[in-house]
Short mmCIF file of C-alpha atoms and ligand atoms in Angstrom, two decimals:
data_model
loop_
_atom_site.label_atom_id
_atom_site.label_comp_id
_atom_site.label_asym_id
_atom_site.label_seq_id
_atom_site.Cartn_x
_atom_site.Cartn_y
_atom_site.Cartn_z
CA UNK A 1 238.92 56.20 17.15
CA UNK A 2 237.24 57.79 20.28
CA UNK A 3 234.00 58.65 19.61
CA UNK A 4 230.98 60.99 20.82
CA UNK A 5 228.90 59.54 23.85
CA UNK A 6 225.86 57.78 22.58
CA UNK A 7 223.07 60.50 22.55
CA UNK A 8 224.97 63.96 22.22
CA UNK A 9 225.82 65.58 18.91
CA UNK A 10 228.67 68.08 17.49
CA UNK A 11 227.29 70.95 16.00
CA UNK A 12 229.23 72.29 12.91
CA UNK A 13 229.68 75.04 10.97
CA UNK A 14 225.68 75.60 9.35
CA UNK A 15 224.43 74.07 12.62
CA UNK A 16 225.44 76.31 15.04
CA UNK A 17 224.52 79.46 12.83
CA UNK A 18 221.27 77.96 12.92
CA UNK A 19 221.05 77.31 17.01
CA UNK A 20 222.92 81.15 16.87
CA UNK A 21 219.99 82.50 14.96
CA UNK A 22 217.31 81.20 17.03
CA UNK A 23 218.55 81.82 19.64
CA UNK A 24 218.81 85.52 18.68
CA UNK A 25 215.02 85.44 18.14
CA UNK A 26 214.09 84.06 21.15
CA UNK A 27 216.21 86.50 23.23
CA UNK A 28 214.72 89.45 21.16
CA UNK A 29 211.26 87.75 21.75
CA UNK A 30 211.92 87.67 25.84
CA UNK A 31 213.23 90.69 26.18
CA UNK A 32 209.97 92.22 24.52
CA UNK A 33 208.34 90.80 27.52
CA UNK A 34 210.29 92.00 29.62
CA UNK A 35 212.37 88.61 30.79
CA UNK A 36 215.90 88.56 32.28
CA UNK A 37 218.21 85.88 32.09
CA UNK A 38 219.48 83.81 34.78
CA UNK A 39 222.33 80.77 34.86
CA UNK A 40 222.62 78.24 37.18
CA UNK A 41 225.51 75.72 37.51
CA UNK A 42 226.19 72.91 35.25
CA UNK A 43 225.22 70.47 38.22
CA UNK A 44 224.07 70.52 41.64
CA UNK A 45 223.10 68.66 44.49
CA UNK A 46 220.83 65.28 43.71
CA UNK A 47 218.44 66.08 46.67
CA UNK A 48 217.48 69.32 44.28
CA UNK A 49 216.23 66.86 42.13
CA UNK A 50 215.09 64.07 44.34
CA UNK A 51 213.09 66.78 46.20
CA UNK A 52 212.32 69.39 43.36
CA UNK A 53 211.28 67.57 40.25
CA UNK A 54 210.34 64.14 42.65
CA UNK A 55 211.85 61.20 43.37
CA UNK A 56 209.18 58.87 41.46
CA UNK A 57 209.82 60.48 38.11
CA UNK A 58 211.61 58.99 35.00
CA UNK A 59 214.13 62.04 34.91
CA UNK A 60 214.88 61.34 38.74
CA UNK A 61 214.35 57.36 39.49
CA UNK A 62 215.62 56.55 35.54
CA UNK A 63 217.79 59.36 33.72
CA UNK A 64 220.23 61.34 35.85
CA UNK A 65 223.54 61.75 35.06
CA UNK A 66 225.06 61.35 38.39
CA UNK A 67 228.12 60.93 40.50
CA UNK A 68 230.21 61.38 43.73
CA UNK A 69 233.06 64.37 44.35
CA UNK A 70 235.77 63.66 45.62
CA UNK A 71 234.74 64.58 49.17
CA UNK A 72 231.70 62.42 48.28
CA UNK A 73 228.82 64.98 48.13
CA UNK A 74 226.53 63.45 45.48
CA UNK A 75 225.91 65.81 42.33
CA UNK A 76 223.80 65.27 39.21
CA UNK A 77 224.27 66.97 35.80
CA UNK A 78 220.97 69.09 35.66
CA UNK A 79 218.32 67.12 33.70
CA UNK A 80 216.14 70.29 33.91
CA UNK A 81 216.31 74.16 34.62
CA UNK A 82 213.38 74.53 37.02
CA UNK A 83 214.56 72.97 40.40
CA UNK A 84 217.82 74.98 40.15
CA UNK A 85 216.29 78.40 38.73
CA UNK A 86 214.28 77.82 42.12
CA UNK A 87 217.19 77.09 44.36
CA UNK A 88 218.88 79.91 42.60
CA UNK A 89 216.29 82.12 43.79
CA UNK A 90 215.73 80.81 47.19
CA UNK A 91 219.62 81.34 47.59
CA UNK A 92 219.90 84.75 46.04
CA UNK A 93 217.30 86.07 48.59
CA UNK A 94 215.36 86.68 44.77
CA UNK A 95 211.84 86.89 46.33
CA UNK A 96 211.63 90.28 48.11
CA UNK A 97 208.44 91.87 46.83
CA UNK A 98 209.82 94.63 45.16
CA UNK A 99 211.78 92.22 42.79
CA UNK A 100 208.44 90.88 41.89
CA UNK A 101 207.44 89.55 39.91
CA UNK A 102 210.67 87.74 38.64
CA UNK A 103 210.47 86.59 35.01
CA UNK A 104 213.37 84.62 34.45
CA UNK A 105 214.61 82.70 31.17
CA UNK A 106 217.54 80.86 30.43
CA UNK A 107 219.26 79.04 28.09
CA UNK A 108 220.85 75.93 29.17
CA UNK A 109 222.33 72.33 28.30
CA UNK A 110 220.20 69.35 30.22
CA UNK A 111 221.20 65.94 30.64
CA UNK A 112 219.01 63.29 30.69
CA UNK A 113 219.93 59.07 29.97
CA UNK A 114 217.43 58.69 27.46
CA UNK A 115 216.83 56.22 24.72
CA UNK A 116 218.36 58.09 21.63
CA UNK A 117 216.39 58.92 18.91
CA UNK A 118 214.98 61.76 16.48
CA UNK A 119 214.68 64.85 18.69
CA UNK A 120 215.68 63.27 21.86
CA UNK A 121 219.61 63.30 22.95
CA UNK A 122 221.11 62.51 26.35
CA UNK A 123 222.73 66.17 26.31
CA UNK A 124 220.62 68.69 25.12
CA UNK A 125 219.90 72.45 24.83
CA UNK A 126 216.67 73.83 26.85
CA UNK A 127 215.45 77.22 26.29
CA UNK A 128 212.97 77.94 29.69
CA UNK A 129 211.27 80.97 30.95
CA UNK A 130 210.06 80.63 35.32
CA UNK A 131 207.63 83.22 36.64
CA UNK A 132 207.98 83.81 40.31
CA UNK A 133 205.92 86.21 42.05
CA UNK A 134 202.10 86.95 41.21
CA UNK A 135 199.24 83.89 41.09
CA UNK A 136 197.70 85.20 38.34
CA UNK A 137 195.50 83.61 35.15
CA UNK A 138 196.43 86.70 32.76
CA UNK A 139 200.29 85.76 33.80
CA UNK A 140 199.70 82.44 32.78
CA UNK A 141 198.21 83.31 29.50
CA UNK A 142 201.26 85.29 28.73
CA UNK A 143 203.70 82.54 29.32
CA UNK A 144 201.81 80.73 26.16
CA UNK A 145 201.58 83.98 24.45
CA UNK A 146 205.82 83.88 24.27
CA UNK A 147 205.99 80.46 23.58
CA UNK A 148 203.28 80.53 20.60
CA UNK A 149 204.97 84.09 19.33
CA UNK A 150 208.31 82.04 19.65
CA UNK A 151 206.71 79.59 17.12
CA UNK A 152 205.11 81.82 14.77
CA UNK A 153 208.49 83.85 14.51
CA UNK A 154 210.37 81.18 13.06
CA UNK A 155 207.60 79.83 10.68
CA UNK A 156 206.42 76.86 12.66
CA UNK A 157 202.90 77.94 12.88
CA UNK A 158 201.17 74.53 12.31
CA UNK A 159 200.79 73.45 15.54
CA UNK A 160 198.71 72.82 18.35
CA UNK A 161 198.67 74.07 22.12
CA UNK A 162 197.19 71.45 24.25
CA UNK A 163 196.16 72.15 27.96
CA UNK A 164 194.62 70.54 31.02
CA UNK A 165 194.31 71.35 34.56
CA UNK A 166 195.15 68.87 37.62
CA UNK A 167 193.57 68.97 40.88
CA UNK A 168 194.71 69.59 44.02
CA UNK A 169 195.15 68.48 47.62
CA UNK A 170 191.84 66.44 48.56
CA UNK A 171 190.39 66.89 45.40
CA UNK A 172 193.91 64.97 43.69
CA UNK A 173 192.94 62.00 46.59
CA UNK A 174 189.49 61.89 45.44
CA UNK A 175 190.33 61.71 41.87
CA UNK A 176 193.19 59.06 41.96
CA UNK A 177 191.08 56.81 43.82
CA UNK A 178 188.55 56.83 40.83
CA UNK A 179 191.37 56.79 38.42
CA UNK A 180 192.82 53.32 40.64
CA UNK A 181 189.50 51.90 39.87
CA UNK A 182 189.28 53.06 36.48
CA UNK A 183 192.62 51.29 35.41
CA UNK A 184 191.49 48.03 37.27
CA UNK A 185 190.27 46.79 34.35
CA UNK A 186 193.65 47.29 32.06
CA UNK A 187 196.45 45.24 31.79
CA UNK A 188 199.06 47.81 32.95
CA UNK A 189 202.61 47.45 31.21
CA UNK A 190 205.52 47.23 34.08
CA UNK A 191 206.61 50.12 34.52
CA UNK A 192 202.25 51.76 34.92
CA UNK A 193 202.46 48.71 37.91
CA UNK A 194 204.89 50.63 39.85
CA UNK A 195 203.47 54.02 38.50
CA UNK A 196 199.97 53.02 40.09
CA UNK A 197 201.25 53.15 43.63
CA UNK A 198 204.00 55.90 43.20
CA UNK A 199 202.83 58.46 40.82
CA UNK A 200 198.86 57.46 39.26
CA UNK A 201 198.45 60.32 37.49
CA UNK A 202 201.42 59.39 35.00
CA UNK A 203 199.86 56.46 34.02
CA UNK A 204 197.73 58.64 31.84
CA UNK A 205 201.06 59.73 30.20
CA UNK A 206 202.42 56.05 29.38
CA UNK A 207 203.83 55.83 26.01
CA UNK A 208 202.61 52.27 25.77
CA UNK A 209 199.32 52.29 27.05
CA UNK A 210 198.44 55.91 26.74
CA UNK A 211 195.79 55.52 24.27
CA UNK A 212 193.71 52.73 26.08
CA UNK A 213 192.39 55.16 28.15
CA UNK A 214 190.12 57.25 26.45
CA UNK A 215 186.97 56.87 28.15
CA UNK A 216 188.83 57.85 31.87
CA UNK A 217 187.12 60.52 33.58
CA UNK A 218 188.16 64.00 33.48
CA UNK A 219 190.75 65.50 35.65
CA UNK A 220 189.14 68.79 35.33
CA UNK A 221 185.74 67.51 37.21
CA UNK A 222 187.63 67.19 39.84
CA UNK A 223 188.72 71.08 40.50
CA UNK A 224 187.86 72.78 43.44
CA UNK A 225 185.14 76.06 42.84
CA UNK A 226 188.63 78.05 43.22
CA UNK A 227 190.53 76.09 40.85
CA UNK A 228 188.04 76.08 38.09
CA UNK A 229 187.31 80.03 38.11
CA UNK A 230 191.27 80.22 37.44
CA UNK A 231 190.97 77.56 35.05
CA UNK A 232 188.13 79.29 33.33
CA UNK A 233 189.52 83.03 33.59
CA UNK A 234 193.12 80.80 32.14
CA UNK A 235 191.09 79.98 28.89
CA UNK A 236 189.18 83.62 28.41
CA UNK A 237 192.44 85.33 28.67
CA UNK A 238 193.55 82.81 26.55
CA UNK A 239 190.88 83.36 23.96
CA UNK A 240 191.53 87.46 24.30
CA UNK A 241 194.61 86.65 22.95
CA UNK A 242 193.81 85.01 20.13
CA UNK A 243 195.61 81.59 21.48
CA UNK A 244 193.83 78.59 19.84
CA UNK A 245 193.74 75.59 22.81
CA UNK A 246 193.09 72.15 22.73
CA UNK A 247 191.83 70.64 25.98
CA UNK A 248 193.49 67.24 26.66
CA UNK A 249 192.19 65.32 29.72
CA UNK A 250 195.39 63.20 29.69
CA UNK A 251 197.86 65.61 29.80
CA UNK A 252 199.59 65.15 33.00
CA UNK A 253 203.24 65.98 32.40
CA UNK A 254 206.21 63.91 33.29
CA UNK A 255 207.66 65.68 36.57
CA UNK A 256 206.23 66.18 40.00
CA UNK A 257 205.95 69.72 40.59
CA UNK A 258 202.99 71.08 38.28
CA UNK A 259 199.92 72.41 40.57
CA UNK A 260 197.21 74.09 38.42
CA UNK A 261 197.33 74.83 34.40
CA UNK A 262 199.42 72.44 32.02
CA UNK A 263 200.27 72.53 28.52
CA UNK A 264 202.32 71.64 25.74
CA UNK A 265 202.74 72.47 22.09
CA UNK A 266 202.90 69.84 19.28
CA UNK A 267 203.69 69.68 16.03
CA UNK A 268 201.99 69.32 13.28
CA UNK A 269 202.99 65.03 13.40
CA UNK A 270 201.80 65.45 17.05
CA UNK A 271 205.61 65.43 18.76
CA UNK A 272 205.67 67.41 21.33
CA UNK A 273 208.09 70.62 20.89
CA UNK A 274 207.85 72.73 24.18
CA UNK A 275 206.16 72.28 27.90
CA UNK A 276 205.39 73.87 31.34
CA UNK A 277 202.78 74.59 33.57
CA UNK A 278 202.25 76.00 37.42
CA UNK A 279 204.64 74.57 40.40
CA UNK A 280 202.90 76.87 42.93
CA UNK A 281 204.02 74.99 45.80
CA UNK A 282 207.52 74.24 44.58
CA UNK A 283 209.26 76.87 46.19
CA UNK A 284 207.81 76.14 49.07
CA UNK A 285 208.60 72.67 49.28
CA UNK A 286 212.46 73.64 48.83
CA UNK A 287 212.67 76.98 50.63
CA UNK A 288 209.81 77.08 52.89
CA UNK A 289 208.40 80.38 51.14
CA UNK A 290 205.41 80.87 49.30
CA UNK A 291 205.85 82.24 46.50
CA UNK A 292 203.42 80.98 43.04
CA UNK A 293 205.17 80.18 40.09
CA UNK A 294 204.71 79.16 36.19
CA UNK A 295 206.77 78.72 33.79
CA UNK A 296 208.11 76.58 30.47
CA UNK A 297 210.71 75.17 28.41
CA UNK A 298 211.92 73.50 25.00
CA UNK A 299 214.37 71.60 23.15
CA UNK A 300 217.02 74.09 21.05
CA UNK A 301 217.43 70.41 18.92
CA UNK A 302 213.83 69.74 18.88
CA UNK A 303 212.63 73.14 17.46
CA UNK A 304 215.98 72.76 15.33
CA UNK A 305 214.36 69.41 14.35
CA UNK A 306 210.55 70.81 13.60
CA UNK A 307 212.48 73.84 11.63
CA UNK A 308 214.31 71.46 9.15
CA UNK A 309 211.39 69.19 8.65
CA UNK A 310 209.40 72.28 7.03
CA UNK A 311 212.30 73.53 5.33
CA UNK A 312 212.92 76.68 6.76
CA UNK A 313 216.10 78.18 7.87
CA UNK A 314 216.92 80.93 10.20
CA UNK A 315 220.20 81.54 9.43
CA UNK A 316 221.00 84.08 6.23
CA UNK A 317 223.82 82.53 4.42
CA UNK A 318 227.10 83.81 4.88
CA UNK A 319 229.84 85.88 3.02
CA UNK A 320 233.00 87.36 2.75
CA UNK A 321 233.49 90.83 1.87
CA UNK A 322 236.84 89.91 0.61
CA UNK A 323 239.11 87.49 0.26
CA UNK A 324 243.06 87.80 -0.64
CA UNK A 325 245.25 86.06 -2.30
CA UNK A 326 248.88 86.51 -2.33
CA UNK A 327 250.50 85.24 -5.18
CA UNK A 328 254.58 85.32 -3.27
CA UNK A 329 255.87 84.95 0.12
CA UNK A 330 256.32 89.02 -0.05
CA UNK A 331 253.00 89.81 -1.35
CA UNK A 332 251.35 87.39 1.61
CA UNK A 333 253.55 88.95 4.41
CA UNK A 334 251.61 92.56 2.96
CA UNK A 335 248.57 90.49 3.06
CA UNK A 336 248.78 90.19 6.68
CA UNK A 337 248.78 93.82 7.04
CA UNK A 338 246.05 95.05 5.07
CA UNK A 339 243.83 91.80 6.69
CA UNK A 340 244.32 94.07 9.22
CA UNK A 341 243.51 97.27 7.88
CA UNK A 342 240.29 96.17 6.55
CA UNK A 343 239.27 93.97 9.70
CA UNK A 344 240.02 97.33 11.74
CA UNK A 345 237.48 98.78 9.05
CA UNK A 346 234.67 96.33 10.31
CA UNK A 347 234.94 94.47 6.93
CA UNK A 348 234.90 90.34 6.92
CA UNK A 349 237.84 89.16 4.79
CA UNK A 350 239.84 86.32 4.64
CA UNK A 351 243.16 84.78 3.23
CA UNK A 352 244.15 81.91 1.74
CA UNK A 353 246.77 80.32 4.16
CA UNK A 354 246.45 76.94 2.43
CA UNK A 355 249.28 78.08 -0.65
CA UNK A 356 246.84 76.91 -2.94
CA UNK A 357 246.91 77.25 -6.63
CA UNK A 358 245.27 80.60 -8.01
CA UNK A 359 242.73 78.57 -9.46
CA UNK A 360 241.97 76.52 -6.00
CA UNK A 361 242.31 80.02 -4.58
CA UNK A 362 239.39 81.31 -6.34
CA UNK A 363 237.46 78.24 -5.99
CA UNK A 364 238.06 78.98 -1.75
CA UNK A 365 236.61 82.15 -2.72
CA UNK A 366 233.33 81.37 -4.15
CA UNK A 367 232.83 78.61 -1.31
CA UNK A 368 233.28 81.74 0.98
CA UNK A 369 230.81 83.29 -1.16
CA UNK A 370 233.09 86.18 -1.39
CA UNK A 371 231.81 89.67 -2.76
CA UNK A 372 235.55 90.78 -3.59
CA UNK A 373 238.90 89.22 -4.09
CA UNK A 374 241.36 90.76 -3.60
CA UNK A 375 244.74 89.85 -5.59
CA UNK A 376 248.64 90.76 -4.93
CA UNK A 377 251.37 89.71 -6.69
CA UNK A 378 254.89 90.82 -6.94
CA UNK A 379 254.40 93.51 -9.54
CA UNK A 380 251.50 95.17 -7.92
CA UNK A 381 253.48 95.57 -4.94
CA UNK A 382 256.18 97.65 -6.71
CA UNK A 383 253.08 99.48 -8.20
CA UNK A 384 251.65 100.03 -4.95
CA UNK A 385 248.21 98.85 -6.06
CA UNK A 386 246.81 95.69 -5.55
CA UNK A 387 243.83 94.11 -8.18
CA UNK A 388 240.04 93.56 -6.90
CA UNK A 389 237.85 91.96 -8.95
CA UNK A 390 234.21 92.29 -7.94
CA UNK A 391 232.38 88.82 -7.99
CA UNK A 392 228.91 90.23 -8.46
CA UNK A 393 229.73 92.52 -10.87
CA UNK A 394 233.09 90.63 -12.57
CA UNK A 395 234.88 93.79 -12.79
CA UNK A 396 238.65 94.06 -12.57
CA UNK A 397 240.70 96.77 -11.33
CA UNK A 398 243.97 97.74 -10.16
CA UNK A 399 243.37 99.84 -6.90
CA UNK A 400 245.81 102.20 -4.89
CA UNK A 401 246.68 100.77 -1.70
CA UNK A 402 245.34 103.87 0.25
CA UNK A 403 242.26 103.15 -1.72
CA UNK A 404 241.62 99.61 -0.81
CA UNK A 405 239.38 99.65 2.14
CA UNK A 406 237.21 102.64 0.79
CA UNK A 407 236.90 100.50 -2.57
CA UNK A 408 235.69 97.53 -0.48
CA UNK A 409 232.77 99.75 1.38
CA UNK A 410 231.42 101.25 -1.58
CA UNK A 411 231.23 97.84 -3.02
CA UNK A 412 229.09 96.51 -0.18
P1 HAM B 1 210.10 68.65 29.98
O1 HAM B 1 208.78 68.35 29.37
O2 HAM B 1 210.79 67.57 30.69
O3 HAM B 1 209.85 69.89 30.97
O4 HAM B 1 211.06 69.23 28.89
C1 HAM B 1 210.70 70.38 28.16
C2 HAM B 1 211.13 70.23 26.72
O5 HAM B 1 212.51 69.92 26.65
C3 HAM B 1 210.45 69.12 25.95
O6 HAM B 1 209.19 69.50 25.47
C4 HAM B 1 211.43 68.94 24.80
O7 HAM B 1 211.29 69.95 23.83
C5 HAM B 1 212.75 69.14 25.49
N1 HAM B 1 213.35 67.85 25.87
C6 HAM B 1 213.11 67.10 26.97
N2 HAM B 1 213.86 65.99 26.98
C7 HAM B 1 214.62 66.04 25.87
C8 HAM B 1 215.62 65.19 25.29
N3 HAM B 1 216.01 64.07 25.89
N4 HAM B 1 216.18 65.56 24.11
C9 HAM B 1 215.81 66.70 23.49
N5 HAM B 1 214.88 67.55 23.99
C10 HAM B 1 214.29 67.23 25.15
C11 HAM B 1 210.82 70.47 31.70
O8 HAM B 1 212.00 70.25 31.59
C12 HAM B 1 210.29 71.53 32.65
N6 HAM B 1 211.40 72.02 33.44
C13 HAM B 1 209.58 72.61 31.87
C14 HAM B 1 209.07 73.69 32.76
C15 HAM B 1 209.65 74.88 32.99
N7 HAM B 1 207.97 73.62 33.49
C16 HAM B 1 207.84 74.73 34.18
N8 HAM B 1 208.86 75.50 33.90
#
């Protein structure tokens, strides 16, 4: 038998009620704020992402899905939503000021070729949010503000916001020359030996040797007068808002674009459920327009993940407001018909198409936890009524056909 590729999943039945449901939240959340939605293509051009998120990265150098059209053009399944909500922008002519500023959000599958495991897929769901427009701390404080109101509306409200701040420009040169001499003295693992000359500040991030390098010095010392009055204005708006922060000298973040403020959100087993940060010079570098940005994104599957390990579930269970069973070929034809009737009535019925036994039948019935069923046999149809028993209640009654679909909505 064919099976799934290794790293993507079929949601079924429960599942997707469950991705439904958050994702109900979240867009009620956004649109609080004030967010619009955007979608970009499935795939675009691999220079978006060679340029964009940077060539050095593990998404780009390591874990893109890509391949050649058939008049050659080389395309890559998106492995994340910033690059193209940028293009997107750039190409839409999005920037004129009196669209700012543009708060975007989107919800979007990502590819990435990954090592499967627990809360990481090769395909898998992102939920983002991009801020184009203003440079501005408060802005930044209420990109965290969704995310951590995100996380407290579906019960996951043990966790932990972490933050940093990287340098800039000269003061980045300055810094990774001290951090080259700092991590003189380690015994890097391969893939920190390439990092060292292509991308230093990553090392920091390196799920092997991460934790080695405790006593490195401080990113933060680094800032420029400028940078550390935002930084500082960053963490007393987020204090106004009641955000609890965490600062983490190692956070760097995996992709190439972040220019001021990081941060990401773990859970309470320190994974990490959600991340972002400012790209300031991102549109810039693909659209030659200046134009600051912040923004964030998650895993659907990973905040699926965190919402099943503390045993909470978004979705309400579902129900049936009736369900028929016709007991001839007649009485099934007139079951079609008043299916009909009482959809057209905004009701949610069902029929048993399976000719099962009336016993089976019922059985089918509870499973679809219905609140009615409805029964019709040959002698009820020459009576013109049909028989509803009412599961909650276990009453049984013969009830007028013109009667049926009133009976139904008083019984909800
Ligand atoms: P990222 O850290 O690469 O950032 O991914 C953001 C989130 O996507 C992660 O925290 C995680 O929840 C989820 N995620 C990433 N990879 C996987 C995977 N293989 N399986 C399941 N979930 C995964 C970005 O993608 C940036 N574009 C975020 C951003 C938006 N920064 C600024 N704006």
């Amino acid at each position: 038998m064919i099976q799934k590729p290794r790293g993507t999943e079929d949601l079924i039945e429960a599942e997707v009620k469950e991705f439904f449901a958050l994702e109900m939240i979240i867009r009620n959340i956004v649109d609080l704020y004030n967010f619009s939605e955007i979608r970009t293509p499935i795939f675009e051009s691999v220079d978006l992402f060679k340029r964009g998120v940077g060539q050095e990265t593990d998404v780009v150098s390591k874990e893109m899905y890509t391949f050649f059209d058939k008049k050659n053009r080389e395309l890559a399944l998106r492995p994340e939503g910033t690059a193209p909500t940028v293009r997107a922008i750039l190409e839409n002519k999005l920037y004129i000021n009196e669209k700012l500023p543009l708060k975007l959000f989107y919800f979007a599958s990502m590819f990435r070729y990954e090592r499967p495991q627990s809360g990481r897929q090769r395909q898998f769901n992102q939920f983002g949010v991009e801020v184009f427009g203003p440079k501005s701390s408060e802005l930044d404080a209420e990109l965290m503000c969704v995310a951590v109101n995100i996380l407290n509306a579906i019960g996951i409200e043990n966790h932990t916001v972490h933050l940093n701040c990287l340098v800039n420009d000269e003061q980045r040169k300055k810094y990774i020359i001290d951090l080259k001499e700092y991590l003189k003295s380690f015994d890097l693992c391969s893939d920190c030996q390439t990092r060292i000359e292509t991308n230093p500040l990553r090392v920091l991030d390196c799920k092997v040797d991460g934790d080695k390098f405790v006593d490195v010095k401080d990113m933060k010392d680094y800032l420029s007068d400028e940078d550390k009055q935002y930084y500082d204005d960053l963490k007393k708006d987020l204090e106004n808002l009641g955000i609890d922060y965490k600062e983490d000298k190692m956070l760097v973040r995996g992709l190439d674009y972040y220019t001021g403020f990081v941060f990401e959100i773990k859970d309470d087993k320190g994974s990490t459920l959600l991340g972002g940060g400012r790209y300031d010079k991102l549109v810039n570098e693909l659209g030659n327009i200046d134009l600051p940005a912040a923004g964030f994104a998650f895993g659907m599957e990973r905040m699926i993940l965190a919402l099943k390990n503390n045993n909470i579930s978004l979705s309400p269970q579902s129900s049936l407001d009736a369900y028929v069973i016709g007991l001839s070929k007649k009485a099934k034809q007139f079951a079609n018909i008043l299916l009909l009737m009482l959809r057209n009535a905004g009701l949610k019925v069902d029929v048993d198409f399976m000719d099962r036994s009336f016993k089976s039948a019922f059985k089918q019935a509870d499973k679809y936890n219905a609140k009615n069923i409805i029964i019709i046999g040959d002698n009820e149809l020459k009576e013109n009524v049909v028989v509803i028993k009412n599961q909650e209640t276990k009453n049984e009654k013969k009830v007028k056909f013109e009667d049926i679909v009133k009976t139904i909505i008083e019984g909800k």
